[in-house]
PDB file of C-alpha atoms and ligand atoms in Angstrom:
ATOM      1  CA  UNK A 136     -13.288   0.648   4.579  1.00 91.00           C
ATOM      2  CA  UNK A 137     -14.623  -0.131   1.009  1.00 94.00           C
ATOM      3  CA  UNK A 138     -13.175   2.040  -1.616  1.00 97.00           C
ATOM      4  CA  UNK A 139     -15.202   2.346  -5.308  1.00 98.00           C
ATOM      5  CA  UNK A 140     -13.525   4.022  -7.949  1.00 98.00           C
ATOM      6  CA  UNK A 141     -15.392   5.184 -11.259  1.00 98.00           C
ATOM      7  CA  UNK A 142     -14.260   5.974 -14.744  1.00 98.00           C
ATOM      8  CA  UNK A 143     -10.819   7.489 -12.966  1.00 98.00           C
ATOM      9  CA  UNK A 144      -9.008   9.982 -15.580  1.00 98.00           C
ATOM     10  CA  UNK A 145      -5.674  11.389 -14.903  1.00 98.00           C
ATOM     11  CA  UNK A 146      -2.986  13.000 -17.275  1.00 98.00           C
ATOM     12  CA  UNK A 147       0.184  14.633 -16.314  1.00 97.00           C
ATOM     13  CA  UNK A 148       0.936  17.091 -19.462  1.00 95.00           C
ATOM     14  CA  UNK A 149      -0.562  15.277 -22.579  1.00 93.00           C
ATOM     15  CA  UNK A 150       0.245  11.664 -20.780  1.00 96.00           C
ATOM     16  CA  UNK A 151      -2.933   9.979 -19.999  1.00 97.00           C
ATOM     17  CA  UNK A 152      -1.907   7.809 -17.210  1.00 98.00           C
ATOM     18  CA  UNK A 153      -5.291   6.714 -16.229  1.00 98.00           C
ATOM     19  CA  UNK A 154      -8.417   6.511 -18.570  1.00 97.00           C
ATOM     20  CA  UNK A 155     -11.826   5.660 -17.128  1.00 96.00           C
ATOM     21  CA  UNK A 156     -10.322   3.539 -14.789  1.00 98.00           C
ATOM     22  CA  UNK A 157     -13.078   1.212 -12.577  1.00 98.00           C
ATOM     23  CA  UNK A 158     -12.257  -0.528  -9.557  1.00 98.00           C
ATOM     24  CA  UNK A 159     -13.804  -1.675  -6.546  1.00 98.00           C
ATOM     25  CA  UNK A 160     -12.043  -2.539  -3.003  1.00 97.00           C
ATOM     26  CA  UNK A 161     -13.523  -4.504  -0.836  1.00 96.00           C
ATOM     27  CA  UNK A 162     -13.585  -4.170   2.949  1.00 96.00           C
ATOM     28  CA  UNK A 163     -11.040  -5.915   5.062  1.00 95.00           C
ATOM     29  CA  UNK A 164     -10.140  -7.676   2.243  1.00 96.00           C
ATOM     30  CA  UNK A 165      -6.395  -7.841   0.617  1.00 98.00           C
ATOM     31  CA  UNK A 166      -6.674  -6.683  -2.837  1.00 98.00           C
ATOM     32  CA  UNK A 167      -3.355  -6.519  -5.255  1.00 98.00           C
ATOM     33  CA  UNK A 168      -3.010  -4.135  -8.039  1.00 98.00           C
ATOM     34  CA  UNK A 169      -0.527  -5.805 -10.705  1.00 96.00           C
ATOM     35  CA  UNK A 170       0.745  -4.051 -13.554  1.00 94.00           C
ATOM     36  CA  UNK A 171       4.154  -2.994 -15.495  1.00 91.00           C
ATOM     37  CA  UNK A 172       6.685  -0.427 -14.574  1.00 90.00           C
ATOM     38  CA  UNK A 173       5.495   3.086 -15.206  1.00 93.00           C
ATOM     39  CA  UNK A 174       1.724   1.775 -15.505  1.00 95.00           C
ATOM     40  CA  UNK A 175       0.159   4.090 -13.163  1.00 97.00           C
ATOM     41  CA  UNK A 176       0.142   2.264 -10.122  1.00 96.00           C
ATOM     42  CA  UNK A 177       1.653   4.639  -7.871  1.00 95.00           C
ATOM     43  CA  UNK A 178      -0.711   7.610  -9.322  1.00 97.00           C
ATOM     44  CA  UNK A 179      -3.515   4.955  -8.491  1.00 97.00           C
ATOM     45  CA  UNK A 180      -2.513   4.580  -4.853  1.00 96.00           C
ATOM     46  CA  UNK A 181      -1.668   8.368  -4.611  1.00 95.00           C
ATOM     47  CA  UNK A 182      -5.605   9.087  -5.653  1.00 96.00           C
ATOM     48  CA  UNK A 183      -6.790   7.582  -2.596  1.00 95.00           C
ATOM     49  CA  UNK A 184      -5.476   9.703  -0.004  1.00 91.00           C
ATOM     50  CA  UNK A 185      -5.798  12.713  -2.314  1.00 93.00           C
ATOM     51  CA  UNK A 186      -2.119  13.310  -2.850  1.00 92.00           C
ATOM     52  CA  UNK A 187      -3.115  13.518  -6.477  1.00 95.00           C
ATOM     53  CA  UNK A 188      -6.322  14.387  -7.644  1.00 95.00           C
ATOM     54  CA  UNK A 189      -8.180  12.993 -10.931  1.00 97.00           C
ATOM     55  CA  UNK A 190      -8.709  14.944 -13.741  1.00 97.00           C
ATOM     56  CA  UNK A 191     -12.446  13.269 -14.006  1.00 97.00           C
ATOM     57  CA  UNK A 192     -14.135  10.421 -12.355  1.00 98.00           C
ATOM     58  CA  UNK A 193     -15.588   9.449  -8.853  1.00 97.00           C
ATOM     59  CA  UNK A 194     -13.373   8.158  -5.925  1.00 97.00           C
ATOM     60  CA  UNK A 195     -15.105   6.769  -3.001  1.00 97.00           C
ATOM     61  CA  UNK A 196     -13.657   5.773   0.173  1.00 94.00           C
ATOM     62  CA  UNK A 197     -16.021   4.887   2.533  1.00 89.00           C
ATOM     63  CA  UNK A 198     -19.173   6.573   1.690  1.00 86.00           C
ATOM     64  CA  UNK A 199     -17.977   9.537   0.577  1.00 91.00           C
ATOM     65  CA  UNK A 200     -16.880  10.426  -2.885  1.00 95.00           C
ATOM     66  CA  UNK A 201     -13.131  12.631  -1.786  1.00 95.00           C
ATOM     67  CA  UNK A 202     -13.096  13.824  -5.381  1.00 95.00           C
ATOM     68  CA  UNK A 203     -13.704  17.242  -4.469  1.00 91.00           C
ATOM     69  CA  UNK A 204     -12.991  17.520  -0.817  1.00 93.00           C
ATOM     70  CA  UNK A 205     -10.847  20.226   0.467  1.00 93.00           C
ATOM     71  CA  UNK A 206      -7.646  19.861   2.307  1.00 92.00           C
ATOM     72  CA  UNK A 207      -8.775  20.583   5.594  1.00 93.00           C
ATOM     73  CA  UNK A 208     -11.635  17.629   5.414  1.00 92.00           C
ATOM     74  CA  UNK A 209      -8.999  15.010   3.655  1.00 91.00           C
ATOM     75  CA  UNK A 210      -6.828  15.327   6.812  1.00 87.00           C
ATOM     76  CA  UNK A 211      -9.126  13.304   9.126  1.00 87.00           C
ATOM     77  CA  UNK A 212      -9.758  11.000   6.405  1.00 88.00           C
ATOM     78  CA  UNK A 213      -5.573  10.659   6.254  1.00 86.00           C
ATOM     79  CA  UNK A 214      -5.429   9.769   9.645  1.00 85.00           C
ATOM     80  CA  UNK A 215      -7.903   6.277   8.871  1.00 89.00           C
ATOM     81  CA  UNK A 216      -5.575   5.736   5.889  1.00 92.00           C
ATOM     82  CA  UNK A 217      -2.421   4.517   6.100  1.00 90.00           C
ATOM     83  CA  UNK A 218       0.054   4.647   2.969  1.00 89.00           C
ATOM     84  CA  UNK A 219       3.286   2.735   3.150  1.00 89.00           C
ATOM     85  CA  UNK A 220       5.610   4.533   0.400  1.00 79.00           C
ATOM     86  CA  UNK A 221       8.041   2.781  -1.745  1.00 73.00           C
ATOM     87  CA  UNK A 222      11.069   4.502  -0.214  1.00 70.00           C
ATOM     88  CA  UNK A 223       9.854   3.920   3.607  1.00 70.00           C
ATOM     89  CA  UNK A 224       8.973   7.645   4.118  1.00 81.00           C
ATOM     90  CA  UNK A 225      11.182   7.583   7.699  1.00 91.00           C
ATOM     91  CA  UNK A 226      13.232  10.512   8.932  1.00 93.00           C
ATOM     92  CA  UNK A 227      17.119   9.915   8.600  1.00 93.00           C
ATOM     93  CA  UNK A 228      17.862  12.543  11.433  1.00 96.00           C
ATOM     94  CA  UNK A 229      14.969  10.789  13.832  1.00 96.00           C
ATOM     95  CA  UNK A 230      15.499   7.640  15.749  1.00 97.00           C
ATOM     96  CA  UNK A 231      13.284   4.572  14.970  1.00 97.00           C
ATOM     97  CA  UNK A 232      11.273   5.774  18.125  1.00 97.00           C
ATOM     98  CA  UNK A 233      10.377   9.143  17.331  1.00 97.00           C
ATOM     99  CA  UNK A 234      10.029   8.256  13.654  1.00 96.00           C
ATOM    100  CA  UNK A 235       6.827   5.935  15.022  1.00 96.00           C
ATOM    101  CA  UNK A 236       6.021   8.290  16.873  1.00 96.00           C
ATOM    102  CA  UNK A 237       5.754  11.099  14.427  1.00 92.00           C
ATOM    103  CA  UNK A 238       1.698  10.591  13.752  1.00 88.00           C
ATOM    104  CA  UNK A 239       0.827  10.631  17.224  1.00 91.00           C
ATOM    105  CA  UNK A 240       2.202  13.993  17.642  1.00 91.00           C
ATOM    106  CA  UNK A 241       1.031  15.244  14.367  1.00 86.00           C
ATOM    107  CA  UNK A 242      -2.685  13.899  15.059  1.00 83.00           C
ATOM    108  CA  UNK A 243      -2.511  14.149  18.356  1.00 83.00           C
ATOM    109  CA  UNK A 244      -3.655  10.940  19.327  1.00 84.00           C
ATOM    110  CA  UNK A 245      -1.914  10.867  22.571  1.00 90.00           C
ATOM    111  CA  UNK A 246      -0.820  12.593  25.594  1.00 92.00           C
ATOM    112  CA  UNK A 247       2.997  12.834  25.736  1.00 91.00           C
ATOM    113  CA  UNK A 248       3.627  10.091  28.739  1.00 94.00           C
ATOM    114  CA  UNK A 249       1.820   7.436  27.069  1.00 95.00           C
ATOM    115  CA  UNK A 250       4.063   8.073  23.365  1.00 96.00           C
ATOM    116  CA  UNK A 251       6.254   5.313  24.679  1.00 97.00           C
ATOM    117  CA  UNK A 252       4.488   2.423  25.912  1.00 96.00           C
ATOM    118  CA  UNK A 253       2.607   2.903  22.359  1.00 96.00           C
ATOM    119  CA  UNK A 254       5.920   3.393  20.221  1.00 97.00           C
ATOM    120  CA  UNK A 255       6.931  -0.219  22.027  1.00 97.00           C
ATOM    121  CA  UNK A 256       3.691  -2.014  21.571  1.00 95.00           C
ATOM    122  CA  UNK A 257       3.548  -1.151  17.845  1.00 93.00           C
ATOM    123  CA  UNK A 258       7.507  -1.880  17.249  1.00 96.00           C
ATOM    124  CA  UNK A 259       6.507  -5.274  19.367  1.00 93.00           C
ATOM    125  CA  UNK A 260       3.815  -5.903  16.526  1.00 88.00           C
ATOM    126  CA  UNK A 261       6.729  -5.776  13.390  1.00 90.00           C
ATOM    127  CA  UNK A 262       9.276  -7.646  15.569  1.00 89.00           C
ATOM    128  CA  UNK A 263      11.585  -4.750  16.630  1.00 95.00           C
ATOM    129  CA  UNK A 264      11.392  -4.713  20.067  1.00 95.00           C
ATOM    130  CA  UNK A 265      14.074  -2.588  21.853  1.00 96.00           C
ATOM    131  CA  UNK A 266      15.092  -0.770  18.384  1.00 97.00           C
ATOM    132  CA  UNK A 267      13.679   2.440  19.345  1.00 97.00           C
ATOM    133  CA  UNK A 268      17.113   4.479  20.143  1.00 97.00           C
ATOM    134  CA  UNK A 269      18.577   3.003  16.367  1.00 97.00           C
ATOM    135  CA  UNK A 270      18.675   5.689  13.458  1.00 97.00           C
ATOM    136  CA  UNK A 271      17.295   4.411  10.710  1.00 94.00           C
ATOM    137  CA  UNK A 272      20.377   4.437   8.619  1.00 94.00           C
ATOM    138  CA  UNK A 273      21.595   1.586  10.580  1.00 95.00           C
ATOM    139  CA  UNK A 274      19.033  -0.631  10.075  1.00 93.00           C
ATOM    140  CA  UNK A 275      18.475  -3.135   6.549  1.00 90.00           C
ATOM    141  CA  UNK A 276      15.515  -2.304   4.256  1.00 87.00           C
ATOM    142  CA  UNK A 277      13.556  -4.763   5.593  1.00 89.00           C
ATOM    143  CA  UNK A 278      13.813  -3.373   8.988  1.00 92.00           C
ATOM    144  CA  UNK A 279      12.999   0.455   7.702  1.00 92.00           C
ATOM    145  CA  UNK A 280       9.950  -1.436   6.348  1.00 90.00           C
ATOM    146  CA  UNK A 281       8.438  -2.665   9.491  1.00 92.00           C
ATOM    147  CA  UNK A 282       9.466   0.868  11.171  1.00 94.00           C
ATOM    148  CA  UNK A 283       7.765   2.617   8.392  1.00 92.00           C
ATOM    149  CA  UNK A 284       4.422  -0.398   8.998  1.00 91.00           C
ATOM    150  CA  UNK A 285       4.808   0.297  12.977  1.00 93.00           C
ATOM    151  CA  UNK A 286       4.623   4.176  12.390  1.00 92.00           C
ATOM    152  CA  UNK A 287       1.409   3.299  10.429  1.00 89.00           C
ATOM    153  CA  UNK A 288      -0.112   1.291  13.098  1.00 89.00           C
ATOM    154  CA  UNK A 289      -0.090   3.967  15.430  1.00 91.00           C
ATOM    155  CA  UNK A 290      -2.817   5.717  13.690  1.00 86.00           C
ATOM    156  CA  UNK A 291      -5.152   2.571  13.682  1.00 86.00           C
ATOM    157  CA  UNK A 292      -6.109   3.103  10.576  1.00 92.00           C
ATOM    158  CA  UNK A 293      -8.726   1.332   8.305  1.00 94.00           C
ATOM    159  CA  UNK A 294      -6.927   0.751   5.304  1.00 95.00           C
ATOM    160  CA  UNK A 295      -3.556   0.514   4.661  1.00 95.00           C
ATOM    161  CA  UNK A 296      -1.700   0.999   0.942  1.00 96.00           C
ATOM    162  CA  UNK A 297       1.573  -0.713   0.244  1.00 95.00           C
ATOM    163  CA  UNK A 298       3.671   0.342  -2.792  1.00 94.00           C
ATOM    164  CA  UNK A 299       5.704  -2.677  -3.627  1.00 93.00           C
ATOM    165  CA  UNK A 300       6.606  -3.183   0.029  1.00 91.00           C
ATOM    166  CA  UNK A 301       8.833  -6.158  -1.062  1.00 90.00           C
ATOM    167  CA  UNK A 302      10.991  -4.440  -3.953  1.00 87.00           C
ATOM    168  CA  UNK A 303      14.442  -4.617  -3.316  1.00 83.00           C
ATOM    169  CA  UNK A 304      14.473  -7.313  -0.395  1.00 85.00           C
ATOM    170  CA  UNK A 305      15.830 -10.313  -0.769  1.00 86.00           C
ATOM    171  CA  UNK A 306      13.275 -13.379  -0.304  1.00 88.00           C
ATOM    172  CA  UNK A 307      13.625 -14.307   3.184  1.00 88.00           C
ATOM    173  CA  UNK A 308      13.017 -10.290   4.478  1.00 87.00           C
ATOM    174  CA  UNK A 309      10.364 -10.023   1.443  1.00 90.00           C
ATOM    175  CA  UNK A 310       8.729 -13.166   2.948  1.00 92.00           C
ATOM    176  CA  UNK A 311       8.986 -11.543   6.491  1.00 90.00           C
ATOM    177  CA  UNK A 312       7.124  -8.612   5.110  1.00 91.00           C
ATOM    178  CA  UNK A 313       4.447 -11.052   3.244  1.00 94.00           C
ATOM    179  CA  UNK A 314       3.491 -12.303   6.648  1.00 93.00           C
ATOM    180  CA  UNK A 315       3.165  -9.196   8.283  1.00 91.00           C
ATOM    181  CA  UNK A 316       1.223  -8.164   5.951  1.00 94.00           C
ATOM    182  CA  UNK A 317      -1.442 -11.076   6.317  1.00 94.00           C
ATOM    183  CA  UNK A 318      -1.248 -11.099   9.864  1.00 91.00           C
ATOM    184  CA  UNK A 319      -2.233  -7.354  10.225  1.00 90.00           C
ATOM    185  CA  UNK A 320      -4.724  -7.809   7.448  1.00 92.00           C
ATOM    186  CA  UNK A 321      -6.145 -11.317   9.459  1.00 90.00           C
ATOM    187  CA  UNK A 322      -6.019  -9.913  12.801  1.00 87.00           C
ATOM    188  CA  UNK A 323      -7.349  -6.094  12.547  1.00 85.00           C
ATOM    189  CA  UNK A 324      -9.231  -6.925   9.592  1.00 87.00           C
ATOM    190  CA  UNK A 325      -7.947  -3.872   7.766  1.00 93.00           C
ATOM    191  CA  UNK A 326      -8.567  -3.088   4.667  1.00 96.00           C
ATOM    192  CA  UNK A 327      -5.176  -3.382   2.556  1.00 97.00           C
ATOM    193  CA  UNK A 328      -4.071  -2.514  -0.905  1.00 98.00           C
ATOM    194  CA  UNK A 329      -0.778  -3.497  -2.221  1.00 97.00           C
ATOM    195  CA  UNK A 330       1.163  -2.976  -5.357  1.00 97.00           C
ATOM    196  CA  UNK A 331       3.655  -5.298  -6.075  1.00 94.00           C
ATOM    197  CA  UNK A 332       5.712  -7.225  -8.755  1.00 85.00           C
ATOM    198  CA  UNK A 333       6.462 -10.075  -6.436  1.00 89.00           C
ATOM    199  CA  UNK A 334       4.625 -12.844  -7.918  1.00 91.00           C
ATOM    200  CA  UNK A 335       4.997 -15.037  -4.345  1.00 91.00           C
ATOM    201  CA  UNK A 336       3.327 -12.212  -3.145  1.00 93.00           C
ATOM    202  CA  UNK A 337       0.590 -12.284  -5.424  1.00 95.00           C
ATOM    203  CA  UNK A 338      -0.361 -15.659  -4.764  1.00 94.00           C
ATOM    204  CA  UNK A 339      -0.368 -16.091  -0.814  1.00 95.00           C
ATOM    205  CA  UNK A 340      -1.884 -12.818   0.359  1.00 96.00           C
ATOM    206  CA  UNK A 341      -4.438 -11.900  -2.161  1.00 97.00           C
ATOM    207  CA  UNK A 342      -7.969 -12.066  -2.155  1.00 97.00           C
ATOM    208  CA  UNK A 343      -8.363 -10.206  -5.191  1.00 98.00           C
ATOM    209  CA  UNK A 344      -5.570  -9.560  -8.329  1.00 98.00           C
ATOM    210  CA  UNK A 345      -6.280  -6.731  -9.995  1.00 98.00           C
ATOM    211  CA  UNK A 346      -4.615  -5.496 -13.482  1.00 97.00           C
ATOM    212  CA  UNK A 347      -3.798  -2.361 -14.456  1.00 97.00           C
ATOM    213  CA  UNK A 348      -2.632  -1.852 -18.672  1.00 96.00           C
ATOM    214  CA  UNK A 349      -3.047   0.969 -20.771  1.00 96.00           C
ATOM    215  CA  UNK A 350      -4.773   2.898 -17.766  1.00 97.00           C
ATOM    216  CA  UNK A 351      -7.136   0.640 -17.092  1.00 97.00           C
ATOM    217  CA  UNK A 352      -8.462  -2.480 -14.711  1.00 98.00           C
ATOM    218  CA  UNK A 353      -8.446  -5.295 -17.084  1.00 96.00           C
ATOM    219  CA  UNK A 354      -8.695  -8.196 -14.994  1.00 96.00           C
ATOM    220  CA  UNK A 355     -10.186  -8.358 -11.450  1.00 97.00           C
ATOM    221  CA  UNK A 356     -10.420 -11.896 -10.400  1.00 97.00           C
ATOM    222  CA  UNK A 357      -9.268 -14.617  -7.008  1.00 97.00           C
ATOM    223  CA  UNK A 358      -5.393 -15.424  -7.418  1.00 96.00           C
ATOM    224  CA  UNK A 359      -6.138 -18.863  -8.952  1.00 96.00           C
ATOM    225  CA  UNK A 360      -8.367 -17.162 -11.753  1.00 97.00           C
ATOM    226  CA  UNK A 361      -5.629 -14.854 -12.858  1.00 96.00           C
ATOM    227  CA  UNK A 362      -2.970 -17.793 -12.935  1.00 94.00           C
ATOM    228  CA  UNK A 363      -5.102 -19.358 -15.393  1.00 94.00           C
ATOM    229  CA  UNK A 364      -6.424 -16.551 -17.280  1.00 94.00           C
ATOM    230  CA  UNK A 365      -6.928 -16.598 -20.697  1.00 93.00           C
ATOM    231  CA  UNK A 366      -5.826 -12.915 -21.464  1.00 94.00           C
ATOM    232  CA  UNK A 367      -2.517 -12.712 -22.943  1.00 94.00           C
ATOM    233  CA  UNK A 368      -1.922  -9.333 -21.132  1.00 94.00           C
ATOM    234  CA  UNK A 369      -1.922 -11.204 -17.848  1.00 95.00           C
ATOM    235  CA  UNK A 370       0.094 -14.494 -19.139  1.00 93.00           C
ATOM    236  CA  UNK A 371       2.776 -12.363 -20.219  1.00 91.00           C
ATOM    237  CA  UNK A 372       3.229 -10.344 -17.279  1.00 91.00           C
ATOM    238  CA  UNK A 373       3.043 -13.804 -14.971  1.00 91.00           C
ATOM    239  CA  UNK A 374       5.899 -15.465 -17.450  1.00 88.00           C
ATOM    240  CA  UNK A 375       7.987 -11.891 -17.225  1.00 82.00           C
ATOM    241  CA  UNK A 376       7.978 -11.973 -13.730  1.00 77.00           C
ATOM    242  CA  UNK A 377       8.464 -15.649 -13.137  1.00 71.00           C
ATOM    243  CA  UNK A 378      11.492 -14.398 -15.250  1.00 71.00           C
ATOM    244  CA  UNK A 379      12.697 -11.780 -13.589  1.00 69.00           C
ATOM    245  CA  UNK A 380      12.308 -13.554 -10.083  1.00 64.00           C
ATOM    246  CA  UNK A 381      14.936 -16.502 -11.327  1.00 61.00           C
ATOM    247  CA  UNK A 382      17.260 -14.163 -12.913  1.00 58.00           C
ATOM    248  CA  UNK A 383      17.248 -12.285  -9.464  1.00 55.00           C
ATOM    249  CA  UNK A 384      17.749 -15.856  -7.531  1.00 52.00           C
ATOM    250  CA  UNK A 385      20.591 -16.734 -10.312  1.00 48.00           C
TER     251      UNK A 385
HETATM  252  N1  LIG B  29       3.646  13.858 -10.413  1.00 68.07           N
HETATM  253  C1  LIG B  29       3.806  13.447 -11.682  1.00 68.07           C
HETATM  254  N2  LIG B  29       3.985  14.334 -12.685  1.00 68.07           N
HETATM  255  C2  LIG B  29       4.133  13.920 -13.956  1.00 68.07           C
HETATM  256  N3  LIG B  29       4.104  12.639 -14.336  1.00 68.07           N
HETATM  257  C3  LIG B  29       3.938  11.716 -13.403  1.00 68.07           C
HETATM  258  C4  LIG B  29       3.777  12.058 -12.011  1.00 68.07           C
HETATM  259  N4  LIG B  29       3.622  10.920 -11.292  1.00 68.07           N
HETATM  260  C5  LIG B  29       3.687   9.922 -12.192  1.00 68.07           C
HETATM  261  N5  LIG B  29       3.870  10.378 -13.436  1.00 68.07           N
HETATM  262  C6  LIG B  29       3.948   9.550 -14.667  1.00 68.07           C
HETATM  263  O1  LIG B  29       2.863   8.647 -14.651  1.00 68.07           O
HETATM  264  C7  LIG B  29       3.243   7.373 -15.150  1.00 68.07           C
HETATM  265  C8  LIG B  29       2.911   6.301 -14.139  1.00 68.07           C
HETATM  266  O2  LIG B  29       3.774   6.432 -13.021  1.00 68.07           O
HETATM  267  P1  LIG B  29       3.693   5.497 -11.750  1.00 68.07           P
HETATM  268  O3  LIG B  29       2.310   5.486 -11.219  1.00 68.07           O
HETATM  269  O4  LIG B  29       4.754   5.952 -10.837  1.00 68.07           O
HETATM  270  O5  LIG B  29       4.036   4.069 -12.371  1.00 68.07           O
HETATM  271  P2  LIG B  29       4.164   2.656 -11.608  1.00 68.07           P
HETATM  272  O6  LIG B  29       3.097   1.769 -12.181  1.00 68.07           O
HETATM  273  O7  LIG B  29       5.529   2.148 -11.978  1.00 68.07           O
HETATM  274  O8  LIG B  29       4.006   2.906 -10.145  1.00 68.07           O
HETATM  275  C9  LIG B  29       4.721   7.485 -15.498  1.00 68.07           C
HETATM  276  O9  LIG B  29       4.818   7.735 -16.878  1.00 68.07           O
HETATM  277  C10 LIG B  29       5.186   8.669 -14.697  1.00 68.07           C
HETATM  278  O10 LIG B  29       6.241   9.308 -15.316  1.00 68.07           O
HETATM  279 MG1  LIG B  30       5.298   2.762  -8.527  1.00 68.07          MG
END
């Protein structure tokens, strides 16, 4: 699912966030947006589903432009799209099993015997097998991660978003999460946007690194092209975070 976005505004009370924002997502492609804390990447994310909606500018996903679309016709388009929130989005009061099984019922995607056999088969695919009687307060981050990814899969959807699926983790669960990543990306082809700080990250699953500064896309280039850009924007942000990632291992 290709996704084109033109000249994106978006304030929130006098803060322009966004400002003629371009970007284009390629299909079944891994593309990484990149950009400091409080940057807009989350509102950028949120615009594609239609959680938040632009103040001006053109949003396509697919063929269609979902600028304008109602409610009612974004809800079948929400059920191809597949947005992995920075908190995990899971249930405390459901088990793991009827937290993946949540958007089955909501969409009704499947009779009521087969919810099981599917919940397994997707908690196979993130490497929980047999967790689906846990409550999700008993698991680790990393593991309300791949419940929160399973859940996801269940909808077969066409593109998936990641908000900094990594933050928090430590480097062997954030490099667990990595490969899941690529492997759902290599082997259903689907589309996938991710947000992240995790400089690793950046350079082993993208296809494209995008930057977002001062509301806008700055840089759009392979992973080997933004390690050696030129623009001082993007060599200060690669030296921060190769910062911040050896104060974290320190
Ligand atoms: N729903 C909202 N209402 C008002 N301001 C918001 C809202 N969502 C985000 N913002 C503001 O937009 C800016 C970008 O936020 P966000 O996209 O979350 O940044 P990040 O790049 O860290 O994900 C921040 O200044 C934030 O306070
Ligand atoms: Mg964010």
């Amino acid at each position: 699912m290709r996704i084109e976005i033109k000249n994106l505004c978006k304030s929130f009370r006098g803060n322009a966030v966004l400002k003629n924002l371009n970007l284009s997502i390629p299909e079944g492609k891994i593309s990484v947006i990149v950009g400091g804390s409080g940057s807009g990447k989350s509102v950028l994310l949120k615009h594609l589903t239609g959680l938040i909606r632009p103040d001006s500018g053109q949003i396509f996903v697919g063929e269609r432009d979902i600028t304008h679309l109602s409610e009612a016709s974004l809800y079948p388009l929400r059920q191809r799209i597949a947005m992995i929130f920075q908190s995990g989005g899971l249930l405390g009061s459901l088990t793991v099993g009827e937290n993946v099984a949540l958007g089955l019922i909501e969409h009704k995607l499947a009779p009521r015997d087969k919810i099981p056999e599917i919940v397994k088969e997707k908690l196979a695919l993130v490497k929980l097998e047999g967790k689906e009687n846990e409550m999700p307060g008993n698991l680790s981050g990393g593991m309300r991660k791949r419940v929160s990814i399973a859940r996801a899969l269940t909808l077969y959807p066409e593109l998936i978003l990641y908000d900094e699926p990594t933050a928090g983790l430590d480097p062997p669960m954030s490099e667990t999460i990595d490969d899941l990543i690529l492997k759902l990306a290599r082997d259903i082809k689907v589309t996938t946007v991710m947000v992240t700080h995790d400089l690793t990250s950046v350079f082993k699953l993208a296809d494209t690194v995008n930057m977002l500064h001062e509301g806008e896309i700055i840089v759009s280039s392979s992973p080997d092209e933004f390690k050696n850009s030129k623009n001082q924007i993007v060599q200060s942000f690669i030296r921060r975070e190769y910062h911040s990632a050896a104060v974290m291992i320190l």
